[in-house]
Amino acid sequence: MKKQNCLKSHATLVGAGLLSAQLVTAGNAGSVFDDVNPTASEVNPCDIFTKNTLYESDSGFVRKIKLQGRYHFQYIIQDEDIDGAGSNSFDQVQHRRARIQMSFDFANNLSFGFDANFSDADSTSTELVKTSDTFINNFQTINLQWKPSDDFYVIVGKDKQDITREDIQSSRFIKTVERSAIVNEIGQQRPWGAQVGWVTNGIEQRLGAWVYGAHAQGPQWVDFSANKGLSYNLTIPVDDNLDFHFDWNYVDNDGGRERARGDAEVGTFGSAYEHALALGIDYEKDRLKIISDFIYGANRERSGAYRGSEEIPAGNDTWGFYVMPSYKITDKLEGVFRYQYMDSGREQRTQRFGNDNDGDRNARFNVENYHSVYAGFQYFICGENLKLMGGYEHAWGDLFGTNTKIETGSWQFAMRTYF
């Protein structure tokens, strides 16, 4: 599809939603904008985040249209020592995410939605940039869903490939500034595909088939020349407080000798591992919540060497785990702790940009025997819609293939907002 046609199609889509809102507010009783004006004492500034329904009706094919979005900002202060000498240390403002989202509910249990980056930080910049001539740089997700009952659903389009409790959690609700290194190593995939899910006796299962690449031209539509794969997810409720989970993702990467992208121009949609598995729990009672996963990755694609670290060879395996308890101290304040271990892979994501002063961009070392501890908080100004986050993470291990020690301390502060 040509760039201009992409732009026209998205403009038409958004415009249609806005036009619908105008027509509805002209007299449809289903509009959300016909509320009685509240008195000054009833005004809640946080309500601005929930006034995002453009259209709503109990009849007709189109039942609801919602406009949503998010912006995430963070500030990282880091000191990193390699073999006892300072390296890759910096303090940086990072514009982490800027997205617009729309969802459409239709009759017959159909829905359509997309979550799109209109500006994002690329691999060489902490600034939000335009990487496409279209309004939308690329889609995080875009899919059509059909859910005829509570026990069966079908999803077709670009979607997150679920693996681990931490990765499954949307960036709107994650409790730490960045996910753990082992989760970033094997997760964070959003390929194109189709999924079918079903629930039997309270046990939920989902099976997916995927394409792991796209065309480079924005907004990066699916490219079927990419390699293919499968996924399976299982959730078993143990009781009202505890769920057991199993996730499996597969990429046809020839035992690590090929990239998931295959012959596609863009291929950041698939795991670096041929097989990625996670076995985890989700426990929540009163103010306490605990999530944890044991993770294994088999047959990694090759990862180039960075400075003192050696190259991770094709076919390398890894494993690790994390434990993350959190506790609501008050309705506004939550404490968060996390320990993670990774056998081998790339170090924590906060290090990816390196030091502006010496040009060490994208400076995530290959590491092994890698531990990290995070302790922090969340302060909810308007619930999850507007919150402040902060924490300190200490990480240590070895540069991959060497006996060189690496140790990192990073203060992490963030503002998260979405509507």
Short mmCIF file of C-alpha atoms in Angstrom, two decimals:
data_model
loop_
_atom_site.label_atom_id
_atom_site.label_comp_id
_atom_site.label_asym_id
_atom_site.label_seq_id
_atom_site.Cartn_x
_atom_site.Cartn_y
_atom_site.Cartn_z
CA MET A 1 0.00 0.00 0.00
CA LYS A 2 1.31 3.47 -0.83
CA LYS A 3 2.15 5.86 1.98
CA GLN A 4 -0.43 8.42 0.95
CA ASN A 5 -3.13 5.80 0.82
CA CYS A 6 -2.21 4.64 4.34
CA LEU A 7 -2.49 8.20 5.60
CA LYS A 8 -5.83 8.72 3.89
CA SER A 9 -7.23 5.49 5.31
CA HIS A 10 -6.26 6.39 8.89
CA ALA A 11 -7.46 9.96 8.52
CA THR A 12 -10.77 8.66 7.20
CA LEU A 13 -11.06 6.24 10.12
CA VAL A 14 -10.44 8.88 12.77
CA GLY A 15 -12.57 11.39 10.91
CA ALA A 16 -15.46 8.97 10.80
CA GLY A 17 -15.30 8.55 14.53
CA LEU A 18 -15.26 12.29 15.13
CA LEU A 19 -18.14 12.82 12.69
CA SER A 20 -20.13 10.16 14.50
CA ALA A 21 -19.54 12.00 17.75
CA GLN A 22 -20.82 15.24 16.24
CA LEU A 23 -23.97 13.56 14.97
CA VAL A 24 -24.58 11.86 18.28
CA THR A 25 -24.20 14.98 20.38
CA ALA A 26 -26.74 16.65 18.14
CA GLY A 27 -29.54 14.72 19.83
CA ASN A 28 -28.90 11.01 20.39
CA ALA A 29 -29.76 10.06 23.95
CA GLY A 30 -26.87 7.60 23.93
CA SER A 31 -24.24 10.37 23.94
CA VAL A 32 -21.90 10.61 26.89
CA PHE A 33 -21.71 14.39 26.50
CA ASP A 34 -25.29 15.16 27.62
CA ASP A 35 -24.57 14.92 31.35
CA VAL A 36 -26.09 17.54 33.59
CA ASN A 37 -23.46 20.15 34.47
CA PRO A 38 -22.10 19.26 37.89
CA THR A 39 -21.74 21.76 40.67
CA ALA A 40 -18.28 22.99 41.55
CA SER A 41 -18.17 20.71 44.58
CA GLU A 42 -18.77 17.65 42.37
CA VAL A 43 -15.98 18.35 39.87
CA ASN A 44 -13.24 15.73 39.87
CA PRO A 45 -10.22 16.65 37.71
CA CYS A 46 -9.47 12.95 37.20
CA ASP A 47 -12.74 12.55 35.27
CA ILE A 48 -10.99 14.01 32.23
CA PHE A 49 -9.26 10.66 31.71
CA THR A 50 -12.53 8.74 31.42
CA LYS A 51 -14.47 11.11 29.14
CA ASN A 52 -13.30 9.36 25.99
CA THR A 53 -16.45 7.77 24.58
CA LEU A 54 -17.24 9.48 21.29
CA TYR A 55 -20.38 7.49 20.52
CA GLU A 56 -22.60 4.98 22.28
CA SER A 57 -25.88 3.36 21.26
CA ASP A 58 -28.04 0.37 22.22
CA SER A 59 -29.08 -0.25 18.59
CA GLY A 60 -27.56 -0.28 15.10
CA PHE A 61 -24.38 -1.92 13.89
CA VAL A 62 -21.99 0.53 15.61
CA ARG A 63 -22.51 0.37 19.38
CA LYS A 64 -19.55 2.29 20.82
CA ILE A 65 -16.53 4.32 19.65
CA LYS A 66 -13.77 5.26 22.08
CA LEU A 67 -10.66 7.40 21.59
CA GLN A 68 -7.72 6.62 23.87
CA GLY A 69 -4.01 7.26 24.15
CA ARG A 70 -0.97 7.25 26.40
CA TYR A 71 2.26 9.14 27.04
CA HIS A 72 5.09 7.75 29.17
CA PHE A 73 8.07 9.78 30.36
CA GLN A 74 11.05 8.59 32.41
CA TYR A 75 14.31 9.85 33.84
CA ILE A 76 17.24 7.46 34.40
CA ILE A 77 20.38 8.11 36.45
CA GLN A 78 22.88 5.29 36.03
CA ASP A 79 26.37 4.32 37.12
CA GLU A 80 27.88 1.19 35.60
CA ASP A 81 31.25 -0.37 36.43
CA ILE A 82 32.94 -2.90 34.17
CA ASP A 83 35.87 -4.71 35.75
CA GLY A 84 35.95 -2.01 38.42
CA ALA A 85 36.12 0.92 35.97
CA GLY A 86 33.28 3.37 35.23
CA SER A 87 31.58 2.87 31.86
CA ASN A 88 28.18 3.46 30.25
CA SER A 89 27.13 5.87 33.02
CA PHE A 90 24.66 8.64 32.33
CA ASP A 91 21.57 10.57 33.38
CA GLN A 92 18.89 10.91 30.73
CA VAL A 93 15.35 11.97 30.04
CA GLN A 94 13.66 9.30 27.92
CA HIS A 95 10.36 9.75 26.09
CA ARG A 96 9.28 6.14 26.34
CA ARG A 97 5.89 5.92 24.61
CA ALA A 98 3.41 8.14 22.74
CA ARG A 99 0.40 6.33 21.30
CA ILE A 100 -3.11 6.89 20.08
CA GLN A 101 -5.74 4.20 20.33
CA MET A 102 -9.27 3.72 19.02
CA SER A 103 -11.77 0.96 19.70
CA PHE A 104 -15.06 0.18 17.97
CA ASP A 105 -17.73 -2.13 19.38
CA PHE A 106 -20.18 -3.52 16.84
CA ALA A 107 -23.30 -5.67 16.91
CA ASN A 108 -22.99 -9.47 16.83
CA ASN A 109 -20.17 -9.47 19.42
CA LEU A 110 -17.64 -7.96 17.02
CA SER A 111 -15.03 -5.36 17.93
CA PHE A 112 -12.13 -3.66 16.17
CA GLY A 113 -9.30 -1.64 17.63
CA PHE A 114 -5.80 -0.33 17.16
CA ASP A 115 -3.02 1.01 19.37
CA ALA A 116 -0.58 3.01 17.25
CA ASN A 117 2.73 4.82 17.75
CA PHE A 118 2.46 8.25 16.17
CA SER A 119 5.89 9.12 17.57
CA ASP A 120 8.33 6.76 19.22
CA ALA A 121 11.91 6.41 20.40
CA ASP A 122 13.91 4.51 17.82
CA SER A 123 16.99 2.40 18.52
CA THR A 124 19.37 5.38 18.38
CA SER A 125 17.45 8.12 20.16
CA THR A 126 15.75 8.91 23.46
CA GLU A 127 13.61 11.50 21.68
CA LEU A 128 10.21 10.84 20.18
CA VAL A 129 10.66 10.92 16.43
CA LYS A 130 8.74 10.42 13.21
CA THR A 131 9.97 7.34 11.36
CA SER A 132 7.22 7.33 8.73
CA ASP A 133 5.64 9.75 6.25
CA THR A 134 2.23 8.63 7.51
CA PHE A 135 0.60 9.96 10.67
CA ILE A 136 1.10 6.54 12.27
CA ASN A 137 4.66 5.26 12.53
CA ASN A 138 3.53 1.70 13.21
CA PHE A 139 0.90 -0.31 15.02
CA GLN A 140 1.54 -1.85 18.42
CA THR A 141 -1.69 -3.77 17.91
CA ILE A 142 -4.50 -3.72 15.34
CA ASN A 143 -7.05 -6.50 15.28
CA LEU A 144 -10.61 -7.67 14.78
CA GLN A 145 -12.16 -9.68 17.60
CA TRP A 146 -15.25 -11.88 17.75
CA LYS A 147 -16.49 -13.10 21.13
CA PRO A 148 -19.85 -14.87 20.74
CA SER A 149 -19.74 -16.05 24.37
CA ASP A 150 -17.71 -15.71 27.55
CA ASP A 151 -16.16 -19.09 26.77
CA PHE A 152 -14.97 -18.59 23.17
CA TYR A 153 -13.22 -15.86 21.15
CA VAL A 154 -11.27 -15.29 17.94
CA ILE A 155 -8.68 -12.53 17.35
CA VAL A 156 -7.22 -11.72 13.91
CA GLY A 157 -4.51 -9.10 13.34
CA LYS A 158 -1.39 -7.76 15.06
CA ASP A 159 -1.38 -8.54 18.76
CA LYS A 160 0.89 -9.10 21.75
CA GLN A 161 2.16 -12.67 21.93
CA ASP A 162 1.58 -13.45 25.58
CA ILE A 163 4.41 -14.91 27.65
CA THR A 164 5.01 -14.34 31.41
CA ARG A 165 2.77 -12.41 33.81
CA GLU A 166 5.05 -9.35 33.69
CA ASP A 167 5.06 -9.15 29.89
CA ILE A 168 1.32 -9.74 29.57
CA GLN A 169 0.63 -6.69 31.75
CA SER A 170 0.04 -3.59 29.62
CA SER A 171 2.54 -0.74 29.88
CA ARG A 172 -0.36 1.28 31.34
CA PHE A 173 -0.35 -0.93 34.43
CA ILE A 174 3.17 -2.29 34.89
CA LYS A 175 4.49 -1.69 38.38
CA THR A 176 8.15 -1.04 37.51
CA VAL A 177 9.68 1.50 35.13
CA GLU A 178 11.05 -1.31 32.93
CA ARG A 179 10.32 -5.03 32.83
CA SER A 180 12.98 -7.46 34.07
CA ALA A 181 15.91 -8.38 31.84
CA ILE A 182 14.91 -12.04 31.41
CA VAL A 183 11.37 -11.01 30.34
CA ASN A 184 12.70 -8.46 27.85
CA GLU A 185 15.08 -11.12 26.55
CA ILE A 186 12.39 -13.60 25.52
CA GLY A 187 9.16 -11.56 25.39
CA GLN A 188 7.75 -8.26 24.11
CA GLN A 189 6.65 -9.71 20.74
CA ARG A 190 3.75 -8.35 18.68
CA PRO A 191 3.51 -10.34 15.44
CA TRP A 192 0.66 -10.59 12.91
CA GLY A 193 -1.55 -13.63 13.25
CA ALA A 194 -4.76 -15.32 14.33
CA GLN A 195 -5.74 -16.68 17.73
CA VAL A 196 -8.58 -18.77 19.06
CA GLY A 197 -9.34 -19.02 22.76
CA TRP A 198 -11.76 -21.12 24.77
CA VAL A 199 -12.71 -21.75 28.39
CA THR A 200 -13.67 -25.18 29.73
CA ASN A 201 -14.54 -25.71 33.40
CA GLY A 202 -12.82 -22.41 34.23
CA ILE A 203 -9.59 -23.39 32.44
CA GLU A 204 -8.66 -20.99 29.63
CA GLN A 205 -6.59 -22.04 26.62
CA ARG A 206 -5.45 -20.09 23.57
CA LEU A 207 -3.76 -21.20 20.37
CA GLY A 208 -2.13 -18.79 17.90
CA ALA A 209 -0.50 -18.90 14.46
CA TRP A 210 1.88 -16.05 13.57
CA VAL A 211 3.87 -14.20 10.89
CA TYR A 212 7.00 -12.50 12.28
CA GLY A 213 7.75 -9.70 9.81
CA ALA A 214 6.44 -6.62 8.03
CA HIS A 215 7.20 -4.13 5.27
CA ALA A 216 9.47 -1.24 6.29
CA GLN A 217 7.13 1.42 4.90
CA GLY A 218 4.83 2.81 7.63
CA PRO A 219 2.65 1.68 9.18
CA GLN A 220 4.43 -1.63 8.59
CA TRP A 221 1.79 -3.98 7.22
CA VAL A 222 2.38 -7.74 7.44
CA ASP A 223 4.93 -9.33 5.09
CA PHE A 224 4.22 -13.03 4.51
CA SER A 225 7.81 -13.67 3.41
CA ALA A 226 8.73 -13.60 7.12
CA ASN A 227 9.16 -16.78 9.11
CA LYS A 228 6.11 -18.29 10.81
CA GLY A 229 5.36 -19.66 14.27
CA LEU A 230 2.87 -20.84 16.88
CA SER A 231 1.88 -20.08 20.46
CA TYR A 232 -0.10 -21.74 23.24
CA ASN A 233 -1.33 -20.28 26.54
CA LEU A 234 -2.94 -22.05 29.48
CA THR A 235 -4.50 -20.52 32.61
CA ILE A 236 -5.73 -22.72 35.46
CA PRO A 237 -7.44 -21.03 38.42
CA VAL A 238 -6.39 -22.75 41.65
CA ASP A 239 -8.69 -20.70 43.89
CA ASP A 240 -10.10 -17.18 44.14
CA ASN A 241 -6.64 -15.75 44.82
CA LEU A 242 -4.24 -17.90 42.79
CA ASP A 243 -3.88 -18.68 39.07
CA PHE A 244 -1.38 -21.03 37.43
CA HIS A 245 -0.07 -20.17 33.92
CA PHE A 246 1.88 -21.85 31.14
CA ASP A 247 3.02 -20.05 27.95
CA TRP A 248 4.84 -21.35 24.87
CA ASN A 249 5.98 -19.37 21.83
CA TYR A 250 7.62 -20.90 18.76
CA VAL A 251 9.59 -19.25 15.94
CA ASP A 252 10.72 -21.18 12.86
CA ASN A 253 14.30 -19.85 12.98
CA ASP A 254 16.19 -22.99 11.90
CA GLY A 255 17.58 -23.63 15.36
CA GLY A 256 18.77 -20.04 15.74
CA ARG A 257 20.50 -19.84 12.36
CA GLU A 258 17.83 -17.51 10.92
CA ARG A 259 16.08 -14.44 12.23
CA ALA A 260 12.36 -14.52 12.89
CA ARG A 261 11.90 -11.91 10.17
CA GLY A 262 13.03 -14.28 7.41
CA ASP A 263 13.05 -12.28 4.16
CA ALA A 264 10.84 -9.46 5.51
CA GLU A 265 12.25 -5.92 5.71
CA VAL A 266 11.23 -5.42 9.36
CA GLY A 267 11.31 -8.19 11.91
CA THR A 268 11.23 -7.01 15.51
CA PHE A 269 7.96 -8.91 16.01
CA GLY A 270 9.36 -12.34 16.92
CA SER A 271 11.38 -13.75 19.79
CA ALA A 272 15.12 -14.26 19.36
CA TYR A 273 14.53 -17.85 20.54
CA GLU A 274 13.10 -20.78 18.61
CA HIS A 275 11.21 -21.94 21.72
CA ALA A 276 10.31 -19.69 24.64
CA LEU A 277 8.47 -21.16 27.63
CA ALA A 278 7.21 -19.71 30.89
CA LEU A 279 5.65 -21.35 33.93
CA GLY A 280 4.18 -18.87 36.38
CA ILE A 281 1.71 -17.84 39.07
CA ASP A 282 -0.48 -14.82 39.75
CA TYR A 283 -1.54 -14.38 43.39
CA GLU A 284 -3.64 -11.54 44.74
CA LYS A 285 -5.31 -11.15 48.13
CA ASP A 286 -6.38 -7.93 49.80
CA ARG A 287 -3.51 -5.44 49.33
CA LEU A 288 -0.86 -8.01 48.38
CA LYS A 289 -0.09 -9.16 44.83
CA ILE A 290 2.67 -11.54 43.69
CA ILE A 291 3.59 -12.54 40.15
CA SER A 292 6.41 -14.89 39.22
CA ASP A 293 7.60 -16.92 36.23
CA PHE A 294 10.28 -19.50 35.54
CA ILE A 295 11.45 -18.91 31.95
CA TYR A 296 13.39 -20.96 29.42
CA GLY A 297 14.56 -20.00 25.92
CA ALA A 298 16.05 -22.50 23.43
CA ASN A 299 18.06 -21.87 20.24
CA ARG A 300 18.73 -18.15 20.22
CA GLU A 301 19.57 -16.27 17.04
CA ARG A 302 23.08 -14.81 17.00
CA SER A 303 23.68 -11.56 18.88
CA GLY A 304 26.69 -9.47 17.86
CA ALA A 305 29.44 -8.63 20.33
CA TYR A 306 29.50 -5.26 22.04
CA ARG A 307 32.90 -3.96 23.16
CA GLY A 308 34.21 -6.22 25.94
CA SER A 309 31.39 -8.79 25.71
CA GLU A 310 31.63 -11.70 23.31
CA GLU A 311 29.05 -12.61 20.67
CA ILE A 312 26.16 -14.83 21.76
CA PRO A 313 26.32 -17.66 19.22
CA ALA A 314 23.39 -19.03 17.24
CA GLY A 315 21.67 -21.89 19.07
CA ASN A 316 22.47 -20.59 22.56
CA ASP A 317 19.93 -21.37 25.33
CA THR A 318 19.02 -19.32 28.37
CA TRP A 319 16.86 -19.58 31.45
CA GLY A 320 15.88 -17.44 34.39
CA PHE A 321 13.10 -16.33 36.70
CA TYR A 322 11.70 -13.34 38.50
CA VAL A 323 9.58 -12.78 41.61
CA MET A 324 7.64 -9.53 42.00
CA PRO A 325 5.59 -8.84 45.16
CA SER A 326 3.74 -5.54 45.53
CA TYR A 327 1.70 -4.14 48.41
CA LYS A 328 -0.84 -1.33 48.54
CA ILE A 329 0.31 0.71 51.54
CA THR A 330 -2.58 3.16 51.05
CA ASP A 331 -5.11 3.70 48.27
CA LYS A 332 -2.61 6.11 46.70
CA LEU A 333 0.75 4.47 47.45
CA GLU A 334 2.05 1.04 46.48
CA GLY A 335 5.41 -0.53 47.27
CA VAL A 336 7.05 -2.78 44.66
CA PHE A 337 9.96 -5.23 44.88
CA ARG A 338 11.48 -7.52 42.22
CA TYR A 339 14.33 -9.99 42.03
CA GLN A 340 15.32 -11.52 38.69
CA TYR A 341 17.99 -13.87 37.40
CA MET A 342 19.05 -14.46 33.77
CA ASP A 343 21.54 -17.13 32.71
CA SER A 344 22.54 -15.22 29.54
CA GLY A 345 21.22 -12.48 27.26
CA ARG A 346 21.27 -8.71 26.98
CA GLU A 347 21.42 -6.57 30.10
CA GLN A 348 18.61 -4.44 31.47
CA ARG A 349 16.73 -2.17 29.06
CA THR A 350 17.49 1.09 30.88
CA GLN A 351 21.08 0.74 29.63
CA ARG A 352 20.13 0.60 25.94
CA PHE A 353 21.01 4.20 25.03
CA GLY A 354 24.37 4.52 26.72
CA ASN A 355 26.29 7.69 27.43
CA ASP A 356 25.64 10.74 25.25
CA ASN A 357 29.15 11.99 25.93
CA ASP A 358 31.09 9.08 24.47
CA GLY A 359 28.65 7.95 21.78
CA ASP A 360 27.81 4.58 23.32
CA ARG A 361 24.34 4.39 21.81
CA ASN A 362 22.31 1.23 22.13
CA ALA A 363 24.91 0.05 24.65
CA ARG A 364 23.31 -3.07 26.11
CA PHE A 365 26.07 -5.56 26.82
CA ASN A 366 25.77 -9.31 26.34
CA VAL A 367 25.86 -10.73 29.88
CA GLU A 368 25.64 -14.00 31.79
CA ASN A 369 24.94 -15.04 35.38
CA TYR A 370 22.99 -11.77 35.59
CA HIS A 371 21.07 -10.77 38.74
CA SER A 372 19.05 -7.66 39.52
CA VAL A 373 17.07 -6.30 42.46
CA TYR A 374 14.49 -3.51 42.11
CA ALA A 375 12.79 -1.65 44.97
CA GLY A 376 10.38 1.16 44.26
CA PHE A 377 6.92 2.67 44.53
CA GLN A 378 3.91 3.85 42.61
CA TYR A 379 1.93 6.95 43.61
CA PHE A 380 -1.53 7.15 42.06
CA ILE A 381 -2.66 10.71 41.39
CA CYS A 382 -5.65 9.61 39.29
CA GLY A 383 -5.41 5.88 39.70
CA GLU A 384 -3.57 4.13 36.85
CA ASN A 385 -4.60 6.98 34.52
CA LEU A 386 -2.00 9.31 36.03
CA LYS A 387 0.71 8.03 38.33
CA LEU A 388 4.29 8.67 39.40
CA MET A 389 6.81 5.85 39.68
CA GLY A 390 10.26 5.61 41.18
CA GLY A 391 12.76 2.99 42.16
CA TYR A 392 16.35 1.87 42.40
CA GLU A 393 17.69 -1.18 40.54
CA HIS A 394 20.99 -2.88 41.30
CA ALA A 395 22.26 -5.40 38.73
CA TRP A 396 25.40 -7.52 38.58
CA GLY A 397 26.90 -10.36 36.56
CA ASP A 398 29.61 -11.10 33.97
CA LEU A 399 30.17 -9.98 30.42
CA PHE A 400 29.18 -12.91 28.21
CA GLY A 401 32.02 -15.33 27.49
CA THR A 402 34.44 -13.62 29.88
CA ASN A 403 35.29 -13.40 33.55
CA THR A 404 34.80 -9.62 33.47
CA LYS A 405 32.45 -8.35 36.17
CA ILE A 406 29.70 -5.85 35.40
CA GLU A 407 27.77 -3.97 38.07
CA THR A 408 25.07 -1.35 37.56
CA GLY A 409 23.06 0.94 39.81
CA SER A 410 20.22 2.99 38.35
CA TRP A 411 17.70 5.40 39.81
CA GLN A 412 14.54 5.30 37.73
CA PHE A 413 11.71 7.85 37.83
CA ALA A 414 8.67 7.97 35.57
CA MET A 415 5.33 9.58 34.87
CA ARG A 416 2.68 7.38 33.28
CA THR A 417 -0.58 8.68 31.90
CA TYR A 418 -3.32 7.34 29.65
CA PHE A 419 -6.90 8.20 28.84
#
